[in-house]
mmCIF file of C-alpha atoms in Angstrom:
data_model
loop_
_atom_site.group_PDB
_atom_site.id
_atom_site.type_symbol
_atom_site.label_atom_id
_atom_site.label_comp_id
_atom_site.label_asym_id
_atom_site.label_seq_id
_atom_site.Cartn_x
_atom_site.Cartn_y
_atom_site.Cartn_z
ATOM 1 C CA MET A 1 -78.680 -80.593 -115.122
ATOM 2 C CA THR A 2 -78.695 -79.032 -118.613
ATOM 3 C CA ASP A 3 -76.759 -75.776 -118.656
ATOM 4 C CA GLN A 4 -77.192 -72.601 -120.669
ATOM 5 C CA PRO A 5 -75.721 -73.042 -124.197
ATOM 6 C CA THR A 6 -72.860 -70.620 -123.624
ATOM 7 C CA ALA A 7 -72.077 -71.637 -120.058
ATOM 8 C CA HIS A 8 -68.790 -73.480 -120.584
ATOM 9 C CA ARG A 9 -65.608 -72.496 -122.418
ATOM 10 C CA VAL A 10 -63.541 -75.363 -123.840
ATOM 11 C CA TRP A 11 -59.845 -75.877 -123.122
ATOM 12 C CA ARG A 12 -58.123 -78.529 -125.276
ATOM 13 C CA VAL A 13 -55.321 -80.902 -124.354
ATOM 14 C CA GLY A 14 -54.112 -84.010 -126.131
ATOM 15 C CA ALA A 15 -54.129 -87.717 -125.399
ATOM 16 C CA ASP A 16 -52.449 -89.555 -122.527
ATOM 17 C CA ILE A 17 -52.604 -86.720 -119.984
ATOM 18 C CA ASP A 18 -51.126 -88.271 -116.876
ATOM 19 C CA THR A 19 -51.696 -87.524 -113.217
ATOM 20 C CA ASP A 20 -48.233 -85.967 -112.928
ATOM 21 C CA ALA A 21 -49.270 -83.321 -115.469
ATOM 22 C CA LEU A 22 -52.431 -82.630 -113.459
ATOM 23 C CA ALA A 23 -50.801 -82.691 -110.016
ATOM 24 C CA PRO A 24 -47.019 -82.415 -110.478
ATOM 25 C CA GLY A 25 -45.048 -84.545 -108.054
ATOM 26 C CA ALA A 26 -42.791 -81.656 -107.047
ATOM 27 C CA TYR A 27 -45.791 -79.924 -105.432
ATOM 28 C CA MET A 28 -47.397 -82.905 -103.715
ATOM 29 C CA LYS A 29 -45.916 -81.892 -100.349
ATOM 30 C CA PHE A 30 -48.016 -78.725 -100.460
ATOM 31 C CA GLY A 31 -51.761 -78.252 -100.149
ATOM 32 C CA ILE A 32 -54.265 -78.476 -102.974
ATOM 33 C CA ASP A 33 -54.167 -74.707 -103.633
ATOM 34 C CA GLU A 34 -50.479 -74.867 -104.528
ATOM 35 C CA ILE A 35 -50.895 -78.088 -106.514
ATOM 36 C CA ALA A 36 -53.738 -76.499 -108.506
ATOM 37 C CA ARG A 37 -51.546 -73.488 -109.390
ATOM 38 C CA HIS A 38 -49.277 -75.910 -111.269
ATOM 39 C CA CYS A 39 -51.993 -78.041 -112.872
ATOM 40 C CA LEU A 40 -51.137 -78.845 -116.499
ATOM 41 C CA GLN A 41 -48.147 -76.474 -116.492
ATOM 42 C CA ARG A 42 -46.129 -78.966 -118.530
ATOM 43 C CA VAL A 43 -48.838 -79.189 -121.221
ATOM 44 C CA ARG A 44 -50.611 -75.795 -121.072
ATOM 45 C CA PRO A 45 -48.483 -73.409 -118.967
ATOM 46 C CA GLU A 46 -51.213 -70.755 -118.973
ATOM 47 C CA PHE A 47 -54.030 -73.094 -117.934
ATOM 48 C CA ALA A 48 -54.070 -72.755 -114.138
ATOM 49 C CA ALA A 49 -53.830 -68.959 -114.221
ATOM 50 C CA GLN A 50 -56.393 -68.450 -116.993
ATOM 51 C CA ALA A 51 -58.973 -71.169 -116.348
ATOM 52 C CA ARG A 52 -62.224 -69.836 -114.944
ATOM 53 C CA PRO A 53 -64.954 -71.532 -112.928
ATOM 54 C CA GLY A 54 -67.279 -73.365 -115.288
ATOM 55 C CA ASP A 55 -64.652 -74.023 -117.968
ATOM 56 C CA VAL A 56 -64.478 -77.527 -119.466
ATOM 57 C CA LEU A 57 -61.336 -79.495 -120.243
ATOM 58 C CA VAL A 58 -61.490 -81.577 -123.434
ATOM 59 C CA ALA A 59 -58.857 -84.263 -123.909
ATOM 60 C CA GLY A 60 -57.846 -87.140 -126.104
ATOM 61 C CA PRO A 61 -57.952 -90.792 -125.020
ATOM 62 C CA ASN A 62 -56.434 -92.131 -121.793
ATOM 63 C CA PHE A 63 -57.019 -89.085 -119.610
ATOM 64 C CA GLY A 64 -55.705 -89.496 -116.057
ATOM 65 C CA ILE A 65 -53.234 -92.302 -116.652
ATOM 66 C CA GLY A 66 -50.455 -92.785 -114.146
ATOM 67 C CA SER A 67 -50.569 -92.822 -110.373
ATOM 68 C CA SER A 68 -53.677 -93.032 -108.233
ATOM 69 C CA ARG A 69 -53.181 -89.573 -106.680
ATOM 70 C CA GLU A 70 -56.535 -88.060 -105.831
ATOM 71 C CA GLN A 71 -55.040 -84.562 -106.105
ATOM 72 C CA ALA A 72 -54.985 -84.935 -109.912
ATOM 73 C CA ALA A 73 -58.779 -84.622 -109.921
ATOM 74 C CA ALA A 74 -58.983 -82.321 -106.896
ATOM 75 C CA ALA A 75 -56.728 -79.741 -108.615
ATOM 76 C CA LEU A 76 -59.280 -79.376 -111.432
ATOM 77 C CA VAL A 77 -62.088 -79.030 -108.888
ATOM 78 C CA ARG A 78 -60.086 -76.343 -107.057
ATOM 79 C CA LEU A 79 -59.715 -74.443 -110.357
ATOM 80 C CA GLY A 80 -63.477 -74.625 -110.858
ATOM 81 C CA ILE A 81 -63.418 -76.882 -113.913
ATOM 82 C CA ALA A 82 -67.002 -78.017 -114.554
ATOM 83 C CA ALA A 83 -66.133 -81.230 -116.400
ATOM 84 C CA VAL A 84 -63.551 -83.188 -118.320
ATOM 85 C CA VAL A 85 -64.664 -84.596 -121.673
ATOM 86 C CA ALA A 86 -62.581 -87.370 -123.248
ATOM 87 C CA PRO A 87 -62.963 -90.594 -125.236
ATOM 88 C CA SER A 88 -61.582 -92.631 -122.320
ATOM 89 C CA PHE A 89 -60.328 -92.269 -118.760
ATOM 90 C CA ASN A 90 -58.017 -94.255 -116.522
ATOM 91 C CA GLY A 91 -60.173 -96.319 -114.148
ATOM 92 C CA LEU A 92 -58.586 -95.010 -110.941
ATOM 93 C CA TYR A 93 -58.817 -91.436 -112.170
ATOM 94 C CA PHE A 94 -62.480 -91.961 -113.052
ATOM 95 C CA ARG A 95 -63.270 -93.116 -109.529
ATOM 96 C CA ASN A 96 -61.207 -90.374 -107.873
ATOM 97 C CA ALA A 97 -62.835 -87.682 -110.018
ATOM 98 C CA PHE A 98 -66.382 -88.516 -109.004
ATOM 99 C CA ASN A 99 -65.274 -89.019 -105.388
ATOM 100 C CA VAL A 100 -64.092 -85.377 -105.293
ATOM 101 C CA GLY A 101 -67.068 -84.075 -107.287
ATOM 102 C CA LEU A 102 -65.527 -83.714 -110.756
ATOM 103 C CA LEU A 103 -67.832 -84.557 -113.652
ATOM 104 C CA LEU A 104 -66.336 -86.762 -116.373
ATOM 105 C CA LEU A 105 -68.057 -87.256 -119.719
ATOM 106 C CA THR A 106 -66.940 -90.145 -121.896
ATOM 107 C CA CYS A 107 -67.457 -89.085 -125.508
ATOM 108 C CA ALA A 108 -65.917 -90.983 -128.407
ATOM 109 C CA GLN A 109 -65.841 -87.819 -130.524
ATOM 110 C CA ALA A 110 -64.614 -85.465 -127.763
ATOM 111 C CA GLU A 111 -61.750 -84.211 -129.896
ATOM 112 C CA THR A 112 -64.179 -82.594 -132.353
ATOM 113 C CA LEU A 113 -64.832 -79.833 -129.803
ATOM 114 C CA GLU A 114 -62.785 -76.716 -130.538
ATOM 115 C CA GLU A 115 -60.585 -74.666 -128.234
ATOM 116 C CA GLY A 116 -62.588 -71.730 -126.866
ATOM 117 C CA GLU A 117 -65.927 -73.102 -128.072
ATOM 118 C CA ARG A 118 -68.925 -72.501 -125.786
ATOM 119 C CA ILE A 119 -70.953 -75.570 -124.898
ATOM 120 C CA ALA A 120 -73.729 -76.788 -122.623
ATOM 121 C CA LEU A 121 -73.597 -80.109 -120.822
ATOM 122 C CA ASP A 122 -76.438 -82.558 -120.373
ATOM 123 C CA PRO A 123 -74.720 -85.448 -118.566
ATOM 124 C CA ALA A 124 -77.901 -87.327 -117.676
ATOM 125 C CA ALA A 125 -78.906 -87.473 -121.350
ATOM 126 C CA GLY A 126 -75.322 -88.003 -122.495
ATOM 127 C CA ARG A 127 -75.004 -85.040 -124.807
ATOM 128 C CA ILE A 128 -73.110 -81.824 -125.326
ATOM 129 C CA VAL A 129 -74.837 -78.913 -127.052
ATOM 130 C CA ARG A 130 -73.115 -76.138 -128.994
ATOM 131 C CA ALA A 131 -73.960 -72.460 -128.460
ATOM 132 C CA ASP A 132 -76.174 -72.526 -131.576
ATOM 133 C CA GLY A 133 -78.392 -75.132 -129.897
ATOM 134 C CA HIS A 134 -77.325 -78.094 -132.015
ATOM 135 C CA THR A 135 -76.099 -81.251 -130.337
ATOM 136 C CA ALA A 136 -72.347 -81.298 -130.786
ATOM 137 C CA LEU A 137 -71.849 -84.880 -129.735
ATOM 138 C CA HIS A 138 -73.249 -87.780 -127.829
ATOM 139 C CA CYS A 139 -71.581 -89.164 -124.726
ATOM 140 C CA GLU A 140 -72.199 -92.007 -122.352
ATOM 141 C CA ALA A 141 -74.989 -90.973 -120.000
ATOM 142 C CA VAL A 142 -73.803 -90.436 -116.434
ATOM 143 C CA PRO A 143 -75.765 -92.531 -113.915
ATOM 144 C CA ASP A 144 -77.813 -90.689 -111.308
ATOM 145 C CA PHE A 145 -75.714 -91.898 -108.381
ATOM 146 C CA LEU A 146 -72.589 -90.349 -109.935
ATOM 147 C CA LEU A 147 -74.426 -87.118 -110.747
ATOM 148 C CA ASP A 148 -75.525 -87.024 -107.103
ATOM 149 C CA MET A 149 -71.856 -87.167 -106.061
ATOM 150 C CA VAL A 150 -70.977 -84.302 -108.422
ATOM 151 C CA ARG A 151 -73.898 -82.165 -107.217
ATOM 152 C CA ALA A 152 -72.890 -82.774 -103.586
ATOM 153 C CA GLY A 153 -69.262 -81.858 -104.226
ATOM 154 C CA GLY A 154 -67.967 -85.382 -103.833
ATOM 155 C CA LEU A 155 -68.632 -88.653 -102.051
ATOM 156 C CA LEU A 156 -67.826 -87.454 -98.526
ATOM 157 C CA ASN A 157 -70.202 -84.501 -98.872
ATOM 158 C CA LEU A 158 -72.898 -86.803 -100.207
ATOM 159 C CA LEU A 159 -72.500 -89.152 -97.261
ATOM 160 C CA LYS A 160 -72.666 -86.219 -94.822
ATOM 161 C CA GLN A 161 -75.918 -85.077 -96.450
ATOM 162 C CA ARG A 162 -77.456 -88.515 -95.940
#
């Protein structure tokens, strides 16, 4: 699952990004397409309109704190975000993310990645590689069963395949 070195563009956000920033409560009565259009508007107003499939979101600690709303992870999937890289994640968010097929990489030094930097992901080995081929940082390896969920597009898709 190693990608090409320039495959993913980095978007940066800070620490303590909550589920209301990812899936604003005012839009929860609408479908995931509308929720995704407002993803991170409070923190990065341009994010939803400018994010491209394959981009990576890099955050500070405590990503996904707040409510248990699954749409907070699904909005990033809808936008085509390949992964979220952070030093730590809320437990409920972590579970919801993999359930909807969103890759999360827990990396203590995540915040050393720069806005706009191009990186490759090797989740099974637990590393991120910079465009120049050097390992940028080490992360916790993602277990095969979670990678299977991501590859399938989420838990329900994985169960349907079996």
